[in-house]
Amino acid sequence: MRKLLALFLVGAALGLAQAPTPEALKGASPEEALALAKRWREEGQRVVSYATSEALFFEFPDGRKAQVALKDRFLLAVAPYRHRTHPCQVHYFSSCTGELQGEVFAVRVLEGGKEVLKAQVQTGKDGFFELWLPRNRRYTLEVRQGDWVAQAPVATFRDSPTCLTGLRLSR
């Protein structure tokens, strides 16, 4: 019995007892589900996770699947860049990687001429930051870092991309 208990404690310490499961997402808000997707990636878990305009989707190593609806908001993952990028329409939290990791940016979102969001954000270890925006709108996104700036139109409709990797910073 002691050997079994010791084996369980070693497994728990190694994270084996806390393998990702769909049950971890039950009742989770979209923000909580996003945090789990990021944590599982950083831990090297083999969970495929991605965002569509409607929901966050998860595919687990055992074949099970789960999703968390976004409801009245749209999640846009943004990876500003200077030199290299990749084409992307659907953001995969489990695999997409941007050039500028762990960097701080000033972000503005404009609807027409009206500022609807102004924030300082930091890209994660994956080189992306996320914006939660109202659905079914058109915006202008401005990203600044010192004298580097990028601007692009973004939309939050059903067929809009959830991954923005074409935002090239220039002086």
Tab-separated table of C-alpha atoms in Angstrom:
chain	number	residue	atom	x	y	z
A	1	MET	CA	0.000	0.000	0.000
A	2	ARG	CA	2.837	2.395	0.821
A	3	LYS	CA	4.473	1.709	-2.541
A	4	LEU	CA	1.208	2.462	-4.332
A	5	LEU	CA	0.757	5.709	-2.395
A	6	ALA	CA	4.382	6.714	-3.090
A	7	LEU	CA	3.888	5.979	-6.811
A	8	PHE	CA	0.727	8.115	-6.861
A	9	LEU	CA	2.505	11.020	-5.131
A	10	VAL	CA	5.434	10.864	-7.580
A	11	GLY	CA	2.980	10.792	-10.488
A	12	ALA	CA	1.112	13.787	-9.102
A	13	ALA	CA	4.365	15.686	-8.647
A	14	LEU	CA	5.239	15.016	-12.278
A	15	GLY	CA	1.824	16.233	-13.388
A	16	LEU	CA	0.621	12.814	-14.468
A	17	ALA	CA	-2.414	12.948	-12.192
A	18	GLN	CA	-3.493	16.256	-13.705
A	19	ALA	CA	-3.553	15.378	-17.402
A	20	PRO	CA	-5.844	17.683	-19.396
A	21	THR	CA	-9.398	16.419	-19.814
A	22	PRO	CA	-12.648	17.789	-21.226
A	23	GLU	CA	-13.984	17.834	-17.664
A	24	ALA	CA	-11.538	20.648	-16.830
A	25	LEU	CA	-13.517	22.836	-19.248
A	26	LYS	CA	-16.985	22.135	-17.837
A	27	GLY	CA	-18.509	25.431	-16.719
A	28	ALA	CA	-15.398	27.372	-17.785
A	29	SER	CA	-15.785	30.886	-19.123
A	30	PRO	CA	-14.104	31.656	-22.456
A	31	GLU	CA	-11.332	33.486	-20.566
A	32	GLU	CA	-10.753	30.462	-18.302
A	33	ALA	CA	-10.721	28.131	-21.309
A	34	LEU	CA	-8.170	30.373	-23.035
A	35	ALA	CA	-5.976	30.348	-19.920
A	36	LEU	CA	-6.121	26.525	-19.863
A	37	ALA	CA	-5.233	26.304	-23.571
A	38	LYS	CA	-2.179	28.483	-22.960
A	39	ARG	CA	-1.150	26.595	-19.830
A	40	TRP	CA	-1.455	23.225	-21.544
A	41	ARG	CA	0.719	24.460	-24.408
A	42	GLU	CA	3.393	25.763	-22.028
A	43	GLU	CA	3.338	22.454	-20.165
A	44	GLY	CA	3.864	20.579	-23.441
A	45	GLN	CA	0.524	18.780	-23.217
A	46	ARG	CA	-0.691	17.280	-26.480
A	47	VAL	CA	-4.030	19.107	-26.565
A	48	VAL	CA	-4.951	20.709	-29.870
A	49	SER	CA	-6.763	23.973	-29.171
A	50	TYR	CA	-8.028	26.606	-31.566
A	51	ALA	CA	-10.490	29.479	-31.887
A	52	THR	CA	-13.226	29.979	-34.439
A	53	SER	CA	-15.541	32.956	-34.458
A	54	GLU	CA	-18.064	30.925	-32.443
A	55	ALA	CA	-16.090	28.893	-29.889
A	56	LEU	CA	-12.807	27.633	-28.477
A	57	PHE	CA	-12.254	24.007	-29.503
A	58	PHE	CA	-10.152	21.357	-27.787
A	59	GLU	CA	-9.041	17.922	-29.012
A	60	PHE	CA	-7.480	15.682	-26.368
A	61	PRO	CA	-4.889	12.912	-26.874
A	62	ASP	CA	-7.492	10.239	-26.048
A	63	GLY	CA	-9.702	11.452	-28.936
A	64	ARG	CA	-12.264	13.278	-26.827
A	65	LYS	CA	-13.311	16.796	-27.816
A	66	ALA	CA	-14.751	19.813	-26.043
A	67	GLN	CA	-15.721	23.368	-26.860
A	68	VAL	CA	-16.498	26.576	-25.012
A	69	ALA	CA	-18.871	29.003	-26.736
A	70	LEU	CA	-17.774	32.623	-27.097
A	71	LYS	CA	-21.386	33.880	-27.038
A	72	ASP	CA	-21.585	37.630	-27.676
A	73	ARG	CA	-17.842	38.256	-28.098
A	74	PHE	CA	-15.169	37.591	-30.676
A	75	LEU	CA	-11.633	36.488	-29.828
A	76	LEU	CA	-8.865	37.822	-32.070
A	77	ALA	CA	-5.296	36.589	-31.589
A	78	VAL	CA	-2.745	39.125	-32.873
A	79	ALA	CA	0.952	38.572	-33.617
A	80	PRO	CA	2.640	41.836	-34.675
A	81	TYR	CA	5.912	41.293	-36.513
A	82	ARG	CA	8.914	43.079	-37.987
A	83	HIS	CA	10.657	40.463	-40.147
A	84	ARG	CA	8.857	37.121	-40.289
A	85	THR	CA	5.307	35.853	-40.042
A	86	HIS	CA	3.083	33.038	-41.285
A	87	PRO	CA	-0.328	32.979	-42.979
A	88	CYS	CA	-3.171	32.152	-40.614
A	89	GLN	CA	-6.978	32.325	-40.555
A	90	VAL	CA	-7.881	30.136	-37.556
A	91	HIS	CA	-5.738	30.664	-34.466
A	92	TYR	CA	-4.304	27.479	-32.952
A	93	PHE	CA	-3.287	28.180	-29.365
A	94	SER	CA	-1.527	24.838	-29.353
A	95	SER	CA	0.850	25.601	-32.230
A	96	CYS	CA	0.806	29.149	-33.709
A	97	THR	CA	3.975	31.099	-32.935
A	98	GLY	CA	4.674	34.765	-33.631
A	99	GLU	CA	7.999	36.545	-33.942
A	100	LEU	CA	7.804	39.027	-31.048
A	101	GLN	CA	7.499	37.080	-27.810
A	102	GLY	CA	7.080	38.678	-24.403
A	103	GLU	CA	7.016	42.237	-25.781
A	104	VAL	CA	4.795	45.140	-24.696
A	105	PHE	CA	2.644	47.125	-27.129
A	106	ALA	CA	0.205	50.028	-26.972
A	107	VAL	CA	-3.037	48.995	-28.671
A	108	ARG	CA	-5.957	51.064	-29.901
A	109	VAL	CA	-9.127	49.780	-31.505
A	110	LEU	CA	-11.184	52.310	-33.432
A	111	GLU	CA	-14.718	51.978	-34.770
A	112	GLY	CA	-15.102	54.713	-37.332
A	113	GLY	CA	-13.297	57.588	-35.672
A	114	LYS	CA	-14.285	56.537	-32.146
A	115	GLU	CA	-11.779	54.824	-29.851
A	116	VAL	CA	-13.425	51.726	-28.349
A	117	LEU	CA	-10.352	50.189	-26.714
A	118	LYS	CA	-7.015	51.526	-25.534
A	119	ALA	CA	-4.669	49.223	-23.656
A	120	GLN	CA	-1.122	48.103	-23.035
A	121	VAL	CA	-0.700	44.429	-23.873
A	122	GLN	CA	2.123	41.945	-23.766
A	123	THR	CA	2.604	39.109	-26.190
A	124	GLY	CA	2.887	35.707	-24.601
A	125	LYS	CA	5.563	33.075	-25.051
A	126	ASP	CA	3.778	32.275	-28.318
A	127	GLY	CA	4.203	35.834	-29.668
A	128	PHE	CA	0.456	36.613	-29.592
A	129	PHE	CA	-1.848	38.826	-27.575
A	130	GLU	CA	-5.619	38.425	-27.580
A	131	LEU	CA	-8.405	40.946	-27.948
A	132	TRP	CA	-11.995	40.305	-26.863
A	133	LEU	CA	-14.214	42.386	-29.131
A	134	PRO	CA	-17.964	42.735	-29.708
A	135	ARG	CA	-19.313	40.660	-32.605
A	136	ASN	CA	-20.450	41.811	-36.025
A	137	ARG	CA	-18.414	44.985	-36.245
A	138	ARG	CA	-15.602	46.486	-38.303
A	139	TYR	CA	-12.641	48.114	-36.612
A	140	THR	CA	-9.222	49.614	-37.233
A	141	LEU	CA	-6.511	48.099	-35.064
A	142	GLU	CA	-3.426	50.167	-34.264
A	143	VAL	CA	-0.401	48.636	-32.536
A	144	ARG	CA	2.589	50.711	-31.390
A	145	GLN	CA	5.925	49.954	-29.805
A	146	GLY	CA	8.088	53.048	-29.459
A	147	ASP	CA	8.274	54.535	-32.947
A	148	TRP	CA	7.228	51.245	-34.582
A	149	VAL	CA	3.576	51.184	-35.680
A	150	ALA	CA	1.166	48.955	-37.581
A	151	GLN	CA	-2.451	49.461	-38.514
A	152	ALA	CA	-4.981	47.092	-40.068
A	153	PRO	CA	-8.708	46.696	-40.562
A	154	VAL	CA	-10.275	43.876	-38.537
A	155	ALA	CA	-13.784	42.467	-38.494
A	156	THR	CA	-15.665	40.279	-36.027
A	157	PHE	CA	-18.213	38.526	-38.229
A	158	ARG	CA	-18.973	34.810	-38.430
A	159	ASP	CA	-16.512	34.299	-41.314
A	160	SER	CA	-13.778	36.629	-39.948
A	161	PRO	CA	-10.305	35.244	-39.187
A	162	THR	CA	-9.454	34.660	-35.527
A	163	CYS	CA	-5.723	34.964	-36.220
A	164	LEU	CA	-4.044	38.176	-37.356
A	165	THR	CA	-0.428	37.629	-38.417
A	166	GLY	CA	-0.153	40.267	-41.165
A	167	LEU	CA	0.385	43.226	-38.841
A	168	ARG	CA	3.877	44.396	-39.849
A	169	LEU	CA	5.439	47.049	-37.631
A	170	SER	CA	7.355	49.786	-39.421
A	171	ARG	CA	8.891	53.171	-38.648
